[in-house]
Coordinates of N, CA and C in Angstrom, one line a residue:
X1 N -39.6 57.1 -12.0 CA -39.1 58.3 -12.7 C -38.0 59.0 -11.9
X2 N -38.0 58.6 -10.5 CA -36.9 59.5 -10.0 C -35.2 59.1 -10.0
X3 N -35.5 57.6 -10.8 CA -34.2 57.2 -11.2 C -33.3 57.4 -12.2
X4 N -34.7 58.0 -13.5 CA -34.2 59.0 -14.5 C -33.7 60.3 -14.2
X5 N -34.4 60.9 -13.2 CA -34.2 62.2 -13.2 C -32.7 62.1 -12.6
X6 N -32.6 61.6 -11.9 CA -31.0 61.3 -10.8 C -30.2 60.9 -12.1
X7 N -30.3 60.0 -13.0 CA -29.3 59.6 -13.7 C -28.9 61.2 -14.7
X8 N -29.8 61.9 -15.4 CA -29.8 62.7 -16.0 C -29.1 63.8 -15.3
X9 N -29.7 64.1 -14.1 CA -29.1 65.2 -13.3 C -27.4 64.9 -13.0
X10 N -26.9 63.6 -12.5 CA -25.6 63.1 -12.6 C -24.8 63.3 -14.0
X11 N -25.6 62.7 -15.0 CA -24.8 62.7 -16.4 C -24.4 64.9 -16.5
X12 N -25.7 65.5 -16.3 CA -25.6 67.1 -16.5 C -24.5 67.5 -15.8
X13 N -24.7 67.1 -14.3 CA -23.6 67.7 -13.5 C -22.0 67.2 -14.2
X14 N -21.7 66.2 -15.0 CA -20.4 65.8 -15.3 C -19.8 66.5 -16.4
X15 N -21.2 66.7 -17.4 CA -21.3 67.8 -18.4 C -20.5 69.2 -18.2
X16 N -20.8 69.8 -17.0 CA -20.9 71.0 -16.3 C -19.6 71.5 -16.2
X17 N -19.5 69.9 -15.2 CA -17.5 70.1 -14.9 C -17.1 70.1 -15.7
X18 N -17.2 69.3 -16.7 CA -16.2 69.2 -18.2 C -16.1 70.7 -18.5
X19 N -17.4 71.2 -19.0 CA -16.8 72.6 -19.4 C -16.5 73.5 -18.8
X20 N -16.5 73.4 -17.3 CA -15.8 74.3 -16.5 C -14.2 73.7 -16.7
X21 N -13.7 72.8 -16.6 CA -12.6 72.6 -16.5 C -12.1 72.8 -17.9
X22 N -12.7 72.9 -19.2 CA -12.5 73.1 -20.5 C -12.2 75.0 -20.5
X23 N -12.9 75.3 -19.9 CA -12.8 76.8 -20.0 C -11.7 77.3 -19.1
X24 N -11.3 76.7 -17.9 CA -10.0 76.9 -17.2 C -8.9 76.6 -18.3
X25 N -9.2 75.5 -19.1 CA -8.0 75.4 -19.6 C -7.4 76.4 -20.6
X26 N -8.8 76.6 -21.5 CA -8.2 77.5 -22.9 C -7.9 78.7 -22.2
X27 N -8.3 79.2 -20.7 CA -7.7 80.7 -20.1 C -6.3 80.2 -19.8
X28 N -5.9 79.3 -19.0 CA -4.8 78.9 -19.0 C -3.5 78.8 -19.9
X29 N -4.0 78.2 -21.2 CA -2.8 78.1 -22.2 C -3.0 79.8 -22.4
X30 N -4.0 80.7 -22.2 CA -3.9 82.2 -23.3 C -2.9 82.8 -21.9
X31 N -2.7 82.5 -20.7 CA -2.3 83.3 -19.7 C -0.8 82.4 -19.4
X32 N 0.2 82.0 -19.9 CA 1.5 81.1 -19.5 C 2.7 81.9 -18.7
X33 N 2.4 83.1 -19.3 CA 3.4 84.2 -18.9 C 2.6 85.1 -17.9
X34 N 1.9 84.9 -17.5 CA 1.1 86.2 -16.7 C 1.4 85.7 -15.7
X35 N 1.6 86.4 -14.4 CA 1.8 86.1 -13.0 C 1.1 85.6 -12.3
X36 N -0.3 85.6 -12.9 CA -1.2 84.3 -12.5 C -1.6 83.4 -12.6
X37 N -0.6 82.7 -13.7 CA -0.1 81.6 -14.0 C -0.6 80.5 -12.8
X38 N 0.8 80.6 -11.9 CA 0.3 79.9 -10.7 C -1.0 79.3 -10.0
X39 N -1.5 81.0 -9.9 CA -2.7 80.2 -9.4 C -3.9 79.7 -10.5
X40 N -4.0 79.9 -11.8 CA -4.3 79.5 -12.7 C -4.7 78.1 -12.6
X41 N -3.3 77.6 -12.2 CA -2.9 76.4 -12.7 C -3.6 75.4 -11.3
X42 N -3.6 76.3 -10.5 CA -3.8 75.9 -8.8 C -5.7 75.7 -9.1
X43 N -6.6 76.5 -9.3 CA -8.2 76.3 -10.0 C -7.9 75.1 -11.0
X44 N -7.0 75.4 -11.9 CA -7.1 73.8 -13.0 C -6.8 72.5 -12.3
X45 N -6.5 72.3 -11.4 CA -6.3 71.3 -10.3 C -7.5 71.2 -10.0
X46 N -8.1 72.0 -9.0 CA -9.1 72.0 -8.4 C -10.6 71.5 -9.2
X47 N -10.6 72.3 -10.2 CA -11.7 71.8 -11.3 C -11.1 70.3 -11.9
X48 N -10.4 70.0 -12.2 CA -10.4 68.7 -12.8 C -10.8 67.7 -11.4
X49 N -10.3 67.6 -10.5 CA -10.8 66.9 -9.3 C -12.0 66.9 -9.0
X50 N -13.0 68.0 -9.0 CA -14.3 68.2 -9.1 C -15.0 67.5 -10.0
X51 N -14.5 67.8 -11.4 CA -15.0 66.7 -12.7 C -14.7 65.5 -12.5
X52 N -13.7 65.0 -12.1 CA -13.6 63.8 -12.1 C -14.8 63.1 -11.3
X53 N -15.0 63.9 -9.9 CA -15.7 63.3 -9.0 C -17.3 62.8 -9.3
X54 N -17.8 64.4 -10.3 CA -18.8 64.3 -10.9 C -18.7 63.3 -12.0
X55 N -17.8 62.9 -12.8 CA -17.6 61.6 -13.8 C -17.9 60.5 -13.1
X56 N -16.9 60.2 -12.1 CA -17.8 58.7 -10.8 C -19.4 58.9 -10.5
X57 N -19.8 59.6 -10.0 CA -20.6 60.0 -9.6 C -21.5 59.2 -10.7
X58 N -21.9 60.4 -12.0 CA -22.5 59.7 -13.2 C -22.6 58.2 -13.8
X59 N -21.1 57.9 -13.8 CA -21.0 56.8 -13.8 C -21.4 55.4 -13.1
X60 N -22.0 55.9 -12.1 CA -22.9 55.2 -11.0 C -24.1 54.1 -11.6
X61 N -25.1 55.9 -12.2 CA -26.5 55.5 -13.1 C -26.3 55.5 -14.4
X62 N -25.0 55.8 -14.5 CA -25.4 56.4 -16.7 C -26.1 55.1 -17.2
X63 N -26.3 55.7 -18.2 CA -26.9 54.7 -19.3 C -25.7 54.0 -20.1
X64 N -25.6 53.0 -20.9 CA -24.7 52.9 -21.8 C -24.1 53.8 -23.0
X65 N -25.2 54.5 -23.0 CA -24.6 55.7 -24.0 C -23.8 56.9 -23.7
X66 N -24.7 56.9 -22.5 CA -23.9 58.2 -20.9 C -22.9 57.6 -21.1
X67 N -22.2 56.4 -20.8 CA -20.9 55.7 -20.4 C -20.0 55.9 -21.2
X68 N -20.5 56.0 -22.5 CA -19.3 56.2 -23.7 C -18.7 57.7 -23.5
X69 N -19.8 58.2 -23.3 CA -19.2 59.6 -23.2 C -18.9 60.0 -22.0
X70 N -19.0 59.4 -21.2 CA -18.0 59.6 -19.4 C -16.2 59.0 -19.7
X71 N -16.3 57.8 -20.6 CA -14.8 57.4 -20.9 C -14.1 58.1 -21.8
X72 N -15.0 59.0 -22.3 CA -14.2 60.2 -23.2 C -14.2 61.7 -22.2
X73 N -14.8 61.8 -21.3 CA -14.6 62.9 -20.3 C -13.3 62.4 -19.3
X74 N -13.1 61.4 -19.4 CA -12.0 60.6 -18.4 C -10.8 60.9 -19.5
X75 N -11.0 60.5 -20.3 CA -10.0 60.8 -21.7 C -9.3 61.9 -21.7
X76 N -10.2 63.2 -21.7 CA -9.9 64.4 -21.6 C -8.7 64.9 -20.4
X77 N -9.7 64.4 -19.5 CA -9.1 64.8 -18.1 C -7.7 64.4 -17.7
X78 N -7.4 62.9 -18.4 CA -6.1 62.5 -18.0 C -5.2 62.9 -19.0
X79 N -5.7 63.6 -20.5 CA -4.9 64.4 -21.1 C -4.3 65.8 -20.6
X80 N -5.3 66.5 -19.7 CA -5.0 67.7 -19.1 C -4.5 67.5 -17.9
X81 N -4.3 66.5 -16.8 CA -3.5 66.3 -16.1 C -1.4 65.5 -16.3
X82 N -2.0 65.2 -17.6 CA -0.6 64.6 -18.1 C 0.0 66.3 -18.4
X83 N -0.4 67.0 -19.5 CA 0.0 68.0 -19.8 C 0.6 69.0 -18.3
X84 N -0.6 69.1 -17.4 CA -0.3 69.8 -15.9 C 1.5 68.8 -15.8
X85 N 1.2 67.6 -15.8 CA 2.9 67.4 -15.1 C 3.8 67.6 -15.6
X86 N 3.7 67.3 -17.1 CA 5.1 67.7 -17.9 C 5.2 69.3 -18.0
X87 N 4.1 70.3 -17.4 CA 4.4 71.4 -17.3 C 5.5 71.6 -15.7
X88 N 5.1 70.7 -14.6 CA 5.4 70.7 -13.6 C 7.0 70.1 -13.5
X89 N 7.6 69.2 -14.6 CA 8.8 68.7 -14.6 C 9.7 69.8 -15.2
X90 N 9.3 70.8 -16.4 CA 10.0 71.3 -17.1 C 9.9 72.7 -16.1
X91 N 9.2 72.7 -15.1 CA 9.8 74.0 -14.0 C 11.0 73.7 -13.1

């Protein structure tokens, strides 16, 4: 049993990040012009590295079904770091 609980607790924690880094972002696009922009953008770094870590992490024990939805958390994440650089070229 303590291999389910590990798998589940990994899959939760990736969960977590996702919506932490989901919620950085929609504050992010509402704040473009605000002077905290910057550091805005400096936490949206930070949390997606976090998520990711917790994505490996999960990805360890997931299940196959867990898996599907870790390659769509990877999905996400490399969509919000492509957007981060073409924000970072057009400065």
């Amino acid at each position: 049993m303590p291999y389910h609980k590990n798998k589940m607790a990994a899959f939760e924690a990736a969960q977590n990040g996702m919506r932490k880094v989901t919620d950085v972002y929609v504050n992010l696009q509402a704040m473009k012009h605000d002077p905290e922009f910057g550091r805005e953008v400096k936490r949206f770094w930070e949390e997606i590295n976090e998520a990711y870590q917790q994505v490996e992490n999960a990805d360890e024990v997931a299940s196959e079904h867990q898996r599907e939805q870790l390659v769509e958390f990877r999905d996400t994440l490399k969509q919000y770091v492509s957007e981060l650089d073409e924000y970072n070229e057009l400065r």
